[in-house]
mmCIF file of C-alpha atoms in Angstrom:
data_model
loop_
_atom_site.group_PDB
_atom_site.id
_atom_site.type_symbol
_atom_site.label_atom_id
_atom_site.label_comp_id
_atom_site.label_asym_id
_atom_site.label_seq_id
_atom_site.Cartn_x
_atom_site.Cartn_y
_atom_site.Cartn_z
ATOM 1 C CA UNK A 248 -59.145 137.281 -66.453
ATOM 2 C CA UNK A 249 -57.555 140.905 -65.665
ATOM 3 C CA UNK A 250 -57.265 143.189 -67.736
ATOM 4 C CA UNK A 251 -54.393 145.956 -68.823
ATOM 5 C CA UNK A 252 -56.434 148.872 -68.418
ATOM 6 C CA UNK A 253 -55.435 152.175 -70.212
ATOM 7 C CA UNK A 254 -56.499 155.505 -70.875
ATOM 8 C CA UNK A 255 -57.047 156.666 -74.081
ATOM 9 C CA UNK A 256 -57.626 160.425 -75.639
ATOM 10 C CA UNK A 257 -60.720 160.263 -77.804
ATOM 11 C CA UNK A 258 -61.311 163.485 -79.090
ATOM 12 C CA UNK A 259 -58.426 166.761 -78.629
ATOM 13 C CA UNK A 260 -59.925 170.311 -78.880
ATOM 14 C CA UNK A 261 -57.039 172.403 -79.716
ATOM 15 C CA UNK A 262 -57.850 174.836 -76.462
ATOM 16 C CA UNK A 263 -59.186 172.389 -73.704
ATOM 17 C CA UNK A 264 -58.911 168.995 -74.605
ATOM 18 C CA UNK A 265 -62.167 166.804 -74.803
ATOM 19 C CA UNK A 266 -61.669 163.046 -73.539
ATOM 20 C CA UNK A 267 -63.095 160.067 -73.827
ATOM 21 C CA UNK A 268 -61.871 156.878 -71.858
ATOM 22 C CA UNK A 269 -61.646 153.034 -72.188
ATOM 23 C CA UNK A 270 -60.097 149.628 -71.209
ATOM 24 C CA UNK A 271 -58.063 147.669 -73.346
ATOM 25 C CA UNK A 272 -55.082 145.301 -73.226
ATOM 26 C CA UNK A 273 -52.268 147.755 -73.929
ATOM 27 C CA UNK A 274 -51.981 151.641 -73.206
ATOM 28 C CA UNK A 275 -52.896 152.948 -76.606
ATOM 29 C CA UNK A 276 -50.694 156.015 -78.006
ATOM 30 C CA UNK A 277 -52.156 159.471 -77.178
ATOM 31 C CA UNK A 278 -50.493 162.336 -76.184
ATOM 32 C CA UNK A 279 -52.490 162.735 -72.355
ATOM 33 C CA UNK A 280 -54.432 160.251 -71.024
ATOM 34 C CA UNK A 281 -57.778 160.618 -68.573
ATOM 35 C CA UNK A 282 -58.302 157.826 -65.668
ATOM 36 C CA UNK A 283 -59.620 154.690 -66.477
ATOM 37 C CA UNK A 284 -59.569 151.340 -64.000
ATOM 38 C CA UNK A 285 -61.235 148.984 -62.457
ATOM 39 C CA UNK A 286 -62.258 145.989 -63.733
ATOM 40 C CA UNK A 287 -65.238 145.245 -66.212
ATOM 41 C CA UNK A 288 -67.917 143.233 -65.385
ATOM 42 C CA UNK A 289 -71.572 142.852 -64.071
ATOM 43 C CA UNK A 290 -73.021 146.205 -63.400
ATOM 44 C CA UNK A 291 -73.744 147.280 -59.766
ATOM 45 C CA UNK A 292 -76.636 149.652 -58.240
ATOM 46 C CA UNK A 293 -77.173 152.023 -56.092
ATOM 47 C CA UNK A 294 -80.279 152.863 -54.302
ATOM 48 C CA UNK A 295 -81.982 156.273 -53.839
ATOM 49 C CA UNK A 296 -81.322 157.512 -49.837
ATOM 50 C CA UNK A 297 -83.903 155.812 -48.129
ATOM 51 C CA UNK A 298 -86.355 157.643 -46.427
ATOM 52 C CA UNK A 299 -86.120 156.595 -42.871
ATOM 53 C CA UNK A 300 -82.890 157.469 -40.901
ATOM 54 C CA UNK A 301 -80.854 154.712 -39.949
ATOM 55 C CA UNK A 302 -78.534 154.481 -36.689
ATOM 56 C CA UNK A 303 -78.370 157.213 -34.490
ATOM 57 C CA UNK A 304 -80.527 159.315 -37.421
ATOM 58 C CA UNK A 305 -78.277 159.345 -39.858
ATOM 59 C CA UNK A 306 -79.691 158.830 -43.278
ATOM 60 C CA UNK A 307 -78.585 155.895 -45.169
ATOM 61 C CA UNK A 308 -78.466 153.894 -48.654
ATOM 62 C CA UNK A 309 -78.446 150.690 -49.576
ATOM 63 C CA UNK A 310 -75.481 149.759 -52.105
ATOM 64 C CA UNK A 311 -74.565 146.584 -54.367
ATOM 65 C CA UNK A 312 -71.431 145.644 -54.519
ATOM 66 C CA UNK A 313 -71.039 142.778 -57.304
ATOM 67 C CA UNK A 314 -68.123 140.479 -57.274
ATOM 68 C CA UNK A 315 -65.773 141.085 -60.288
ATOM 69 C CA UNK A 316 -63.007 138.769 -59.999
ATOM 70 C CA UNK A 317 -60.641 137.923 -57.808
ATOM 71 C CA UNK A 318 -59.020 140.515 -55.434
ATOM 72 C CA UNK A 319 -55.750 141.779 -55.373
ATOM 73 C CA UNK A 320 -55.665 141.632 -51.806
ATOM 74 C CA UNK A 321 -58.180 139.775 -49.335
ATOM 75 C CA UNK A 322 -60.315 141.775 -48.855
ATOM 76 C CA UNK A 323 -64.322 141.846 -47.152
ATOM 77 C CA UNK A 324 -66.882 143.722 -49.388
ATOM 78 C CA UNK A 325 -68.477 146.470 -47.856
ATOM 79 C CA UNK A 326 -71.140 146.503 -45.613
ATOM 80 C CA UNK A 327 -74.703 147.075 -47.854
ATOM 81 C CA UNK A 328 -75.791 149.843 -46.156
ATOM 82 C CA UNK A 329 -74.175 153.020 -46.140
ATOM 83 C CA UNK A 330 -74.083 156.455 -44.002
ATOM 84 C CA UNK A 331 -75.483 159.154 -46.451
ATOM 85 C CA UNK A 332 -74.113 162.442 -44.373
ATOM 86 C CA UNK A 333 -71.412 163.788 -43.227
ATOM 87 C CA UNK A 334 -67.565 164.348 -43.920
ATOM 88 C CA UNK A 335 -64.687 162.425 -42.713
ATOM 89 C CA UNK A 336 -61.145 162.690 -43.253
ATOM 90 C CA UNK A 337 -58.417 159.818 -44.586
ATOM 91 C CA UNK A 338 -55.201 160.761 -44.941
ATOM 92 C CA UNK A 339 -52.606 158.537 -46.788
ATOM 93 C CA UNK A 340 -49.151 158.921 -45.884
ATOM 94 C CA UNK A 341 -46.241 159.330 -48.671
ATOM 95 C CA UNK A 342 -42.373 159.721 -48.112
ATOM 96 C CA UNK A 343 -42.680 163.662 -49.305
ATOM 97 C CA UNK A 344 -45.909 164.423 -46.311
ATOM 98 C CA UNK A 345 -49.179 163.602 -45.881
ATOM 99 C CA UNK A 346 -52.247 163.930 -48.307
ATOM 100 C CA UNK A 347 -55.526 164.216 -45.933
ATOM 101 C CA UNK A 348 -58.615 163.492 -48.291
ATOM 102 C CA UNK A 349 -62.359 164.923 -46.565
ATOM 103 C CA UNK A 350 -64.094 161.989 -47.895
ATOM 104 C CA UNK A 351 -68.410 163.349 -48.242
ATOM 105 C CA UNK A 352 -70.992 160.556 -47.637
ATOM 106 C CA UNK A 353 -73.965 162.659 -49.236
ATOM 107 C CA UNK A 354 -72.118 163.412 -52.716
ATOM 108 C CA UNK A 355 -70.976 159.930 -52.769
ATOM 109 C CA UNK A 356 -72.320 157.709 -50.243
ATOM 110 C CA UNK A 357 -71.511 153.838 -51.508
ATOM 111 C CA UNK A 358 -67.790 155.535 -53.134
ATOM 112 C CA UNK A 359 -67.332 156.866 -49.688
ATOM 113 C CA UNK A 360 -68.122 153.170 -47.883
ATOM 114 C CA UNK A 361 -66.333 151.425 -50.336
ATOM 115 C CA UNK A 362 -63.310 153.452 -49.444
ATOM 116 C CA UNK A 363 -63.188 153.631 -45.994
ATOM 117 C CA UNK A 364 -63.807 149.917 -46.074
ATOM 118 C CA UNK A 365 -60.616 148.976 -47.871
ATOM 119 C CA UNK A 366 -58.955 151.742 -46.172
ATOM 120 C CA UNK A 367 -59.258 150.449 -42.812
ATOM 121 C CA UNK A 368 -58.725 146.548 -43.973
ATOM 122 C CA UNK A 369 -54.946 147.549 -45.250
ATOM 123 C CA UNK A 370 -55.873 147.611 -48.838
ATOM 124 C CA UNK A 371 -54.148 150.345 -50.058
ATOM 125 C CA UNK A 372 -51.180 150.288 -47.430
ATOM 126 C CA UNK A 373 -47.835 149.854 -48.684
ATOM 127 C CA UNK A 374 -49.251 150.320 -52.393
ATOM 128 C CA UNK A 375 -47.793 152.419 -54.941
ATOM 129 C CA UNK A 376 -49.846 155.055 -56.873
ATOM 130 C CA UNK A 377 -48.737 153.799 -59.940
ATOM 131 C CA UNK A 378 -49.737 156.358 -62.907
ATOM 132 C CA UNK A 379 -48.850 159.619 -63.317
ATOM 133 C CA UNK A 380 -50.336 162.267 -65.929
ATOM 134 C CA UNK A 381 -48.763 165.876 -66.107
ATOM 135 C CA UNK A 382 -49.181 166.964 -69.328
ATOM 136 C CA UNK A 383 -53.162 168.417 -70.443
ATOM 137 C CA UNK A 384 -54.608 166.071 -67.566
ATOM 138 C CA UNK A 385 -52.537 166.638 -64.023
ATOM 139 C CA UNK A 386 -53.662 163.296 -62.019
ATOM 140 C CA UNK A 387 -51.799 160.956 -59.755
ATOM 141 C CA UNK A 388 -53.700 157.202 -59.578
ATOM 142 C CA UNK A 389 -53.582 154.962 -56.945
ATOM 143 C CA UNK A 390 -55.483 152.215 -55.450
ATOM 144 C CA UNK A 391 -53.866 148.980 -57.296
ATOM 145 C CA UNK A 392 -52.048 146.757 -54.732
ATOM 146 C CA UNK A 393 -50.903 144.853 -58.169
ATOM 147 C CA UNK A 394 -49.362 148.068 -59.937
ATOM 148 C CA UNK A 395 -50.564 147.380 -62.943
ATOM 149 C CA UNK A 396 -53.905 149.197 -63.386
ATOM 150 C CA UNK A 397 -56.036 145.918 -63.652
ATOM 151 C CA UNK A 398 -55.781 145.248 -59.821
ATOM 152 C CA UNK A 399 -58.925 145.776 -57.660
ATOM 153 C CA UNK A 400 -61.219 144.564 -54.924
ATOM 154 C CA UNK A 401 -62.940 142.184 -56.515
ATOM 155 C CA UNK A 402 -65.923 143.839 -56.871
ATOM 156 C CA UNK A 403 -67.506 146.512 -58.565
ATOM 157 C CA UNK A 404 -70.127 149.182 -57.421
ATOM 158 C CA UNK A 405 -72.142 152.048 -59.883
ATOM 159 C CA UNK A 406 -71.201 155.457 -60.600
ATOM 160 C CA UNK A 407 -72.291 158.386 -58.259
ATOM 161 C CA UNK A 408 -71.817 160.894 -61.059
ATOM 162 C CA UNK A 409 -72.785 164.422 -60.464
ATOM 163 C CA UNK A 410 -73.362 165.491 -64.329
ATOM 164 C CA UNK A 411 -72.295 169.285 -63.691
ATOM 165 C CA UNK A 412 -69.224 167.709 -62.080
ATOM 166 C CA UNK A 413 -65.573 169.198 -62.890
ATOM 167 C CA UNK A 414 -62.571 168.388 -62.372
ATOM 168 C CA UNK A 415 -60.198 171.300 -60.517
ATOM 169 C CA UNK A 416 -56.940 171.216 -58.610
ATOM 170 C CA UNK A 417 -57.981 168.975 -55.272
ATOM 171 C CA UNK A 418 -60.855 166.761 -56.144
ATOM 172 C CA UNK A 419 -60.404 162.957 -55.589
ATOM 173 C CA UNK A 420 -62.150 160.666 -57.737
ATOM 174 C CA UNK A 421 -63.025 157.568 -59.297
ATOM 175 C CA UNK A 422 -61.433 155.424 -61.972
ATOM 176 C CA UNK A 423 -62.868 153.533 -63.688
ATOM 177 C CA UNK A 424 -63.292 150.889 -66.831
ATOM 178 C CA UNK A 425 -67.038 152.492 -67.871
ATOM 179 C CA UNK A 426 -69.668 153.007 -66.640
ATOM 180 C CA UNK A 427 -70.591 150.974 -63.192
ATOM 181 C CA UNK A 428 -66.899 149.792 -62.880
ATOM 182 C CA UNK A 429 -65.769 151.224 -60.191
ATOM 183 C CA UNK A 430 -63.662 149.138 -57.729
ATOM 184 C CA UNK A 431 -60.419 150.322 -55.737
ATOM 185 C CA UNK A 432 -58.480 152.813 -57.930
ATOM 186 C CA UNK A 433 -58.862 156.489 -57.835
ATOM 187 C CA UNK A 434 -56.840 159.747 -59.156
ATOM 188 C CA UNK A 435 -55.461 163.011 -56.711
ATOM 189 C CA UNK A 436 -56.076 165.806 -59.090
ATOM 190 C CA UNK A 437 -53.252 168.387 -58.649
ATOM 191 C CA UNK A 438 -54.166 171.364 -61.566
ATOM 192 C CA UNK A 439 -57.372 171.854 -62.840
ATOM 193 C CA UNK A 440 -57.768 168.855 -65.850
ATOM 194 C CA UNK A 441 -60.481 169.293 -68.730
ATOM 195 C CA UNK A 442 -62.222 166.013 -67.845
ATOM 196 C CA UNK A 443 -66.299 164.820 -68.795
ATOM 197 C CA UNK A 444 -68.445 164.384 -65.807
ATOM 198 C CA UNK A 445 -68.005 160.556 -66.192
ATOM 199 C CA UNK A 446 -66.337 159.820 -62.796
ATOM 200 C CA UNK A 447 -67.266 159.523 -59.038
ATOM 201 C CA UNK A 448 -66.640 162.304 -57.314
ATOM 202 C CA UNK A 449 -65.787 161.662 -53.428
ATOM 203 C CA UNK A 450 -63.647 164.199 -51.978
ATOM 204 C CA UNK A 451 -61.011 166.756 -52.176
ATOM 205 C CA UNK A 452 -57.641 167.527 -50.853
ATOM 206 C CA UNK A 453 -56.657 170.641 -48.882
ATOM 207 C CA UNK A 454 -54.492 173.140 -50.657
ATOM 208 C CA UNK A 455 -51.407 171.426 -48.210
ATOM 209 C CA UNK A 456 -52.417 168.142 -49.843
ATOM 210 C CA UNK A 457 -52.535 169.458 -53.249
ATOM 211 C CA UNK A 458 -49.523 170.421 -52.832
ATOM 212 C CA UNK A 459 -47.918 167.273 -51.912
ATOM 213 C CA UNK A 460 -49.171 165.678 -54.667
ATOM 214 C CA UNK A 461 -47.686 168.152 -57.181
ATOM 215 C CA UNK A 462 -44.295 167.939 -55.790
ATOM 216 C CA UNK A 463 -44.304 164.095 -56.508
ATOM 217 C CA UNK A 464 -45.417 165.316 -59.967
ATOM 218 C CA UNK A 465 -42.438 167.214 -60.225
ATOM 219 C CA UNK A 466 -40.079 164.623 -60.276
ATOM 220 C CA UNK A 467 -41.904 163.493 -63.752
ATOM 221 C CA UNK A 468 -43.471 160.010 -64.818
ATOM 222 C CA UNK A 469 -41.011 157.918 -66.750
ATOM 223 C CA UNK A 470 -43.654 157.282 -70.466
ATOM 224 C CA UNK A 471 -44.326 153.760 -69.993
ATOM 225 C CA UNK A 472 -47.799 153.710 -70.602
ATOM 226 C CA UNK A 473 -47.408 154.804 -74.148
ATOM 227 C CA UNK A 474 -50.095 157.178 -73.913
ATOM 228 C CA UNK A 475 -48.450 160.124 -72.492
ATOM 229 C CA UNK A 476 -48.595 159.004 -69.118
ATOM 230 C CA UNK A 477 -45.860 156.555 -67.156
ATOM 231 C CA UNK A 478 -44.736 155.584 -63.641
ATOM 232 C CA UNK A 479 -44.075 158.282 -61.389
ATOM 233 C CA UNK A 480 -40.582 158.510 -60.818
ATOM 234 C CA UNK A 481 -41.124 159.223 -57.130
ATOM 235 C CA UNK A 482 -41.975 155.798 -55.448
ATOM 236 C CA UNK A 483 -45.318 157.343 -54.991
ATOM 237 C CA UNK A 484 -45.841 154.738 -52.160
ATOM 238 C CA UNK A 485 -48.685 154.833 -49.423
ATOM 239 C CA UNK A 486 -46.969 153.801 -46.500
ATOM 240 C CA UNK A 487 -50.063 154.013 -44.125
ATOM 241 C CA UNK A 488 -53.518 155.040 -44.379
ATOM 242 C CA UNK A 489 -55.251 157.037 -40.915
ATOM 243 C CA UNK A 490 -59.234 157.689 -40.824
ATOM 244 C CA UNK A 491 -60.540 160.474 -38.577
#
């Protein structure tokens, strides 16, 4: 069964803000709200890069992706071996311009698969980004074909976590429901946001890209997550998805 996944403020330093995240059935009241999604379930793994180059010499890691319900889309899992270097770019396209993501296989080799993969099967086209937070944490998530924030791919894959990681305007990351719960959804950060290092970095946006995403933060989020955080007002909606 799918869950309502929300995002809940644990603990609020009066300067910076320290959060802690979970899943639950309802948004629970906070006043901002860090990125949680995906769906809970078996835990996946990741192997180390392996030591002999793959393809073309191109190092490479094995990944496990773990079915976790049913899809909100059909969709193929990725393949189990991934490309471990390298940058590529995706860029989604939105009513108000184009946000071009550079996607890195070594920080984040099995996120980086896993995205491409439902990039180029449709997944995300025609989707909504369908939270918005602008107040203490300044994210736009997407990746939910359902719009509800329990939608995913119907499978789960482990953290790539980079414990040093931050959080500043431009990175692209994981959501998730916990630890090893990652899936389909992912945030657009568009200011600098006080996060822990508990999510998959993968990417960042240019400072044109950045900037797209803030002006469909501007038009505000309408507080229907009851945590601080709501529906963007702008349709927010990824009306095709380019790699390369």
């Amino acid at each position: 069964m799918l869950t309502r996944l929300s995002w809940r403020l644990g603990v609020v330093s009066a300067v910076t803000g320290l959060l802690t995240l979970s899943s639950g059935c309802a948004p629970s009241a906070a006043p901002a709200a860090g990125p949680s999604a995906g769906r809970p379930g078996a835990a996946a793994s990741v192997t180390a890069p392996s030591s002999e180059p793959g393809q073309g010499g191109e190092h490479t890691v094995g990944c496990d992706y773990r079915r976790a319900g049913e899809p909100a889309r059909p969709v193929d899992p990725p393949p189990a071996t991934a490309p471990a270097t390298g940058t590529t770019a995706v860029t989604l396209s939105f009513a108000v311009g184009d946000v071009t993501i550079t996607v890195d296989r070594a920080q984040a080799p099995c996120t980086v698969n896993s995205f491409e993969s439902l990039a180029t099967q449709g997944f995300y086209t025609g989707t909504r980004c369908h939270r918005l937070a602008d107040n203490g944490l300044f994210m736009l998530q997407c990746g939910d074909p359902t719009g509800t924030g329990g939608g995913g791919p119907g499978y789960t894959f482990a953290d790539e976590v980079d414990p040093k990681a931050d959080y500043p305007a431009g990175t692209v990351a994981m959501a998730n429901a916990g630890p090893d719960t990652n899936g389909s959804q992912f945030f657009l950060v568009y200011q600098d946001s006080p996060l822990p290092a508990a999510y998959t970095v993968f990417g960042h946006l240019d400072d044109a890209s950045t900037a797209v995403v803030g002006r469909i933060a501007a038009e505000g989020q309408d507080g229907s997550w009851g945590d601080g955080t709501g529906r963007p007002n702008n349709l927010a909606a990824i009306t095709a998805v380019r790699l390369g």
